[in-house]
GROMACS .gro file of C-alpha atoms in nm:
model
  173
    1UNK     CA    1   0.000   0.000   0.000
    2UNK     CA    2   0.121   0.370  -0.066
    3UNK     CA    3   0.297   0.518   0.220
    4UNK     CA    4   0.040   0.602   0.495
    5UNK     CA    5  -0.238   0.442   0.305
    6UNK     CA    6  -0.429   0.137   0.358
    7UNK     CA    7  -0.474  -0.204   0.118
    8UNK     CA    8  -0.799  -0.053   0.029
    9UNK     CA    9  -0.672   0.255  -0.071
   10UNK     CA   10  -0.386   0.110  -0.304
   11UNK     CA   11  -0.676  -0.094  -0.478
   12UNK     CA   12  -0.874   0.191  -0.529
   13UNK     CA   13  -0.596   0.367  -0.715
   14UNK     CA   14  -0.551   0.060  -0.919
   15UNK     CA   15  -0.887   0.108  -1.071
   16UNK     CA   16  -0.841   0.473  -1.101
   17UNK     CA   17  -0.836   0.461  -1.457
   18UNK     CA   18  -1.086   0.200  -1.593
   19UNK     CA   19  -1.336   0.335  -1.806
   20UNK     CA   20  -1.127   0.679  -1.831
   21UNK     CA   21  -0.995   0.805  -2.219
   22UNK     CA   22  -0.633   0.932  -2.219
   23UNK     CA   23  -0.443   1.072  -2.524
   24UNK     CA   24  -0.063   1.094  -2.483
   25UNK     CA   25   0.236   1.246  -2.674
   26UNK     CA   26   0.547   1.069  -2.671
   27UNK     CA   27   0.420   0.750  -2.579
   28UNK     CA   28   0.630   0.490  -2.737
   29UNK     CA   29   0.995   0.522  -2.505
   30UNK     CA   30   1.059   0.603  -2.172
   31UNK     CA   31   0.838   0.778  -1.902
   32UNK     CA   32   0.594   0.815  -2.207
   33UNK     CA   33   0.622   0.434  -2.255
   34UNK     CA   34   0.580   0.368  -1.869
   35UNK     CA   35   0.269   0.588  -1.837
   36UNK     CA   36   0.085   0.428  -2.119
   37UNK     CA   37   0.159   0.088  -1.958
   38UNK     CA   38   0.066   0.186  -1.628
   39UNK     CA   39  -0.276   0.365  -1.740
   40UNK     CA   40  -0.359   0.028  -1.976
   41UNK     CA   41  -0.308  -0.201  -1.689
   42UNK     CA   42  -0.516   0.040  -1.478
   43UNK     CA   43  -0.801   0.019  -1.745
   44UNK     CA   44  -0.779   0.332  -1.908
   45UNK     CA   45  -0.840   0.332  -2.318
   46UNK     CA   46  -0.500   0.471  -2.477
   47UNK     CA   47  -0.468   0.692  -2.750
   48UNK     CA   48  -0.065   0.761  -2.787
   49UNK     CA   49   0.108   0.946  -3.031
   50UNK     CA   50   0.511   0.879  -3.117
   51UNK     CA   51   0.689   1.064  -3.400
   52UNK     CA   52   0.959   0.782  -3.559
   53UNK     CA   53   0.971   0.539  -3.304
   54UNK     CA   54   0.809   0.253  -3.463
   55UNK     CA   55   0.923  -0.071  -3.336
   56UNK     CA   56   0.928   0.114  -2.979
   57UNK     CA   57   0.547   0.169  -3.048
   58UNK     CA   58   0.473  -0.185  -3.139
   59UNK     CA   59   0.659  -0.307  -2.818
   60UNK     CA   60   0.446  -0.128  -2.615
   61UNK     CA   61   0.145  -0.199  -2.800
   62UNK     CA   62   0.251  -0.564  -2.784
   63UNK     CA   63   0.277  -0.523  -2.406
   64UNK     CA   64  -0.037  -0.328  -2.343
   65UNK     CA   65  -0.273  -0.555  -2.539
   66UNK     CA   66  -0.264  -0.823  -2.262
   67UNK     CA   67  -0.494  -0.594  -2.067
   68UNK     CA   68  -0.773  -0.564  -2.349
   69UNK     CA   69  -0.861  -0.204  -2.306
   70UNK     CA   70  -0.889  -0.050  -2.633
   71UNK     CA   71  -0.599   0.148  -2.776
   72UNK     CA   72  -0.404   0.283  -3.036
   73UNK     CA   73  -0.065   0.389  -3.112
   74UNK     CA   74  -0.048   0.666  -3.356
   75UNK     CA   75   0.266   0.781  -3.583
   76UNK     CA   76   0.284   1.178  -3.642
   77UNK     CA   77   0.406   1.515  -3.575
   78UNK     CA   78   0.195   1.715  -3.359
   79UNK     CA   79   0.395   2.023  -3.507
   80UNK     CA   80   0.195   1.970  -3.816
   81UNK     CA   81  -0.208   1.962  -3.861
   82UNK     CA   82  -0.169   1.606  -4.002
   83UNK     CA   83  -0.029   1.483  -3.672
   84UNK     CA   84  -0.322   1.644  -3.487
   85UNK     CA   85  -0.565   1.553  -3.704
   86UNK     CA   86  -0.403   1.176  -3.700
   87UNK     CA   87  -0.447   1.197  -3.268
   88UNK     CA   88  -0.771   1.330  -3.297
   89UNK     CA   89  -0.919   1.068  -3.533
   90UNK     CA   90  -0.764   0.786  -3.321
   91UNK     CA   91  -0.967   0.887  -3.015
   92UNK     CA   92  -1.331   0.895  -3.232
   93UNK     CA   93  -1.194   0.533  -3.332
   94UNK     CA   94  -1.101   0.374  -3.020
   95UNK     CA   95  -1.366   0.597  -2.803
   96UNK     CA   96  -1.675   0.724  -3.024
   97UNK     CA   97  -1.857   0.987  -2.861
   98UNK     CA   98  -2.180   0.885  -2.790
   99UNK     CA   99  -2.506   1.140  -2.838
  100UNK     CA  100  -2.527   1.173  -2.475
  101UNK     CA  101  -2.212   1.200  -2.399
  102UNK     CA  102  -1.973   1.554  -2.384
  103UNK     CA  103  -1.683   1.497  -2.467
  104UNK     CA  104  -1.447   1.165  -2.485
  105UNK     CA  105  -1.098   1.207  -2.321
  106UNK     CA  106  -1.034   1.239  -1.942
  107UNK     CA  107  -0.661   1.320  -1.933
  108UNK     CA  108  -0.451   1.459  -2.205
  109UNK     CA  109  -0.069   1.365  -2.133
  110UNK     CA  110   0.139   1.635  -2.298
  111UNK     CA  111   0.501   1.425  -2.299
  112UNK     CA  112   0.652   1.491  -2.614
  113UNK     CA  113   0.926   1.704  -2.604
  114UNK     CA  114   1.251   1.812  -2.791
  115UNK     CA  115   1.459   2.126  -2.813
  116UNK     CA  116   1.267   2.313  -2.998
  117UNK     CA  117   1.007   2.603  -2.934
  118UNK     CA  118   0.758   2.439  -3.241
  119UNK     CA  119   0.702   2.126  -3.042
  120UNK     CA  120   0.746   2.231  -2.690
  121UNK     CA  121   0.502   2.554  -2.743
  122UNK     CA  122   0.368   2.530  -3.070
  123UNK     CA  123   0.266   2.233  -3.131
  124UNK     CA  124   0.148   2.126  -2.754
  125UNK     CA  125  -0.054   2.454  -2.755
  126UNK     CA  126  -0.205   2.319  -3.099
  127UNK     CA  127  -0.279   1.959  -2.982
  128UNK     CA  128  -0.449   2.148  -2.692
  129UNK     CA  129  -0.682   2.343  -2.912
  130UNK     CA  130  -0.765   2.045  -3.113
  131UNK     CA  131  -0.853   1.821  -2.795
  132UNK     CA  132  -1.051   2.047  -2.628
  133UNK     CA  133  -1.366   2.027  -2.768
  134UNK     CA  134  -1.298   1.622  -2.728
  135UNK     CA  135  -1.276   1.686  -2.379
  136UNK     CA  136  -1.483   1.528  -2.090
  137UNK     CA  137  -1.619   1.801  -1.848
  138UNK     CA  138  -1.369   1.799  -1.617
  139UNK     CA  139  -1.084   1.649  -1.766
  140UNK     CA  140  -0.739   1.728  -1.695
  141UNK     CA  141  -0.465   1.823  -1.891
  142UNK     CA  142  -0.127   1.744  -1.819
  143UNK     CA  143   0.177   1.920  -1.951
  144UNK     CA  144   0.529   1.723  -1.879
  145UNK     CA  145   0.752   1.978  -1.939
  146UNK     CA  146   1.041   2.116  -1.739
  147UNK     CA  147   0.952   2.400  -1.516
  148UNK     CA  148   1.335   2.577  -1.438
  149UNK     CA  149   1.270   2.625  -1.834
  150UNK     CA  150   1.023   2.843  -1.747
  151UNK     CA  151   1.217   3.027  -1.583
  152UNK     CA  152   1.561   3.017  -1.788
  153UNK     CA  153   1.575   3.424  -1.802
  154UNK     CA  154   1.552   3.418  -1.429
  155UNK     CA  155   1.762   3.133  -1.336
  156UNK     CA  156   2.024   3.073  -1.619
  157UNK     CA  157   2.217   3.442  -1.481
  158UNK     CA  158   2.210   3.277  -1.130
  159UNK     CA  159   2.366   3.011  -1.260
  160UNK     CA  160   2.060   2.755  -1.166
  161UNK     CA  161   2.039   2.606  -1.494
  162UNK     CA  162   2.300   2.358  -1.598
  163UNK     CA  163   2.498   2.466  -1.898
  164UNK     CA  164   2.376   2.128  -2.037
  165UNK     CA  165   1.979   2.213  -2.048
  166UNK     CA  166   2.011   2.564  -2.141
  167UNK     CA  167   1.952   2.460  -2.535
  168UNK     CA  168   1.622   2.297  -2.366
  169UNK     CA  169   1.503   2.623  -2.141
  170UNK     CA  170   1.527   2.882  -2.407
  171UNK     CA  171   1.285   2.703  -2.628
  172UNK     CA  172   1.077   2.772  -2.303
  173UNK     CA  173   1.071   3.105  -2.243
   0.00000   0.00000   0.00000
């Protein structure tokens, strides 16, 4: 059980997710990979993008489909309106909106990342946009990017930002 917690409680936030729609950048390597696993096994339907990691994809697809929750693993570039549009169109496949029904996708996992301003700003901000109206009332958004980037113009004179992610903060600013 979770520090403090009780066996009840740890079971409860092993269900969590069941039932829940979550669309996630960067979901085919590392953290990415681990949160799409962890969600799936939790129940959660899976919409994750990856931009040329193929056989990553597949490997966590392969591992994933044990737990039988729909999902899909989606190649693109959310810089670009195609690899929006390709995100988008995965969630109406694996989680039609029904008539009743506002909105599809709990929890929108913003984990891509690179260097650059277009992806980190740009094209997040545009995935955003695009999801929104696909969004459950009350869904949460969830943007994994490095906060001292934030702050680069603040902490980079200071010396608080190692010389080694200063290409990374400035695309933050």
């Amino acid at each position: 059980p979770p520090a403090g917690g009780s066996a009840e409680t740890a079971e409860a936030i092993g269900q969590t997710f069941a039932g829940k729609v979550v669309l996630i950048t960067g979901g085919s390597r590392d953290i990415g990979a681990g949160i799409v696993k962890n969600l799936a096994e939790r129940g959660a339907t899976v919409v994750a993008g990856y931009n040329n990691k193929s056989k990553r994809a597949e490997g966590v697809a392969k591992d994933i489909s044990k737990f039988g929750n729909p999902f899909e693993f989606v190649p693109g570039d959310i810089t670009t309106p195609e690899g929006i549009t390709s995100l988008t169109d995965a969630v109406d496949r694996v989680a039609p909106q029904k008539p009743d029904q506002e909105g599809q996708i709990d929890l929108l996992i913003l984990n891509a990342a690179s260097s650059t301003r277009e992806l980190n700003v740009v094209g997040n901000n545009a995935l955003i946009d695009a999801a929104l109206p696909k969004m459950k009332k009350g869904g949460k958004i969830v943007y994994m990017q490095s906060g001292p980037g934030h702050y680069n113009s603040v902490l980079a004179p200071v010396g608080l930002v190692p010389d080694v992610y200063t290409g990374v903060a400035s695309t933050k600013d």
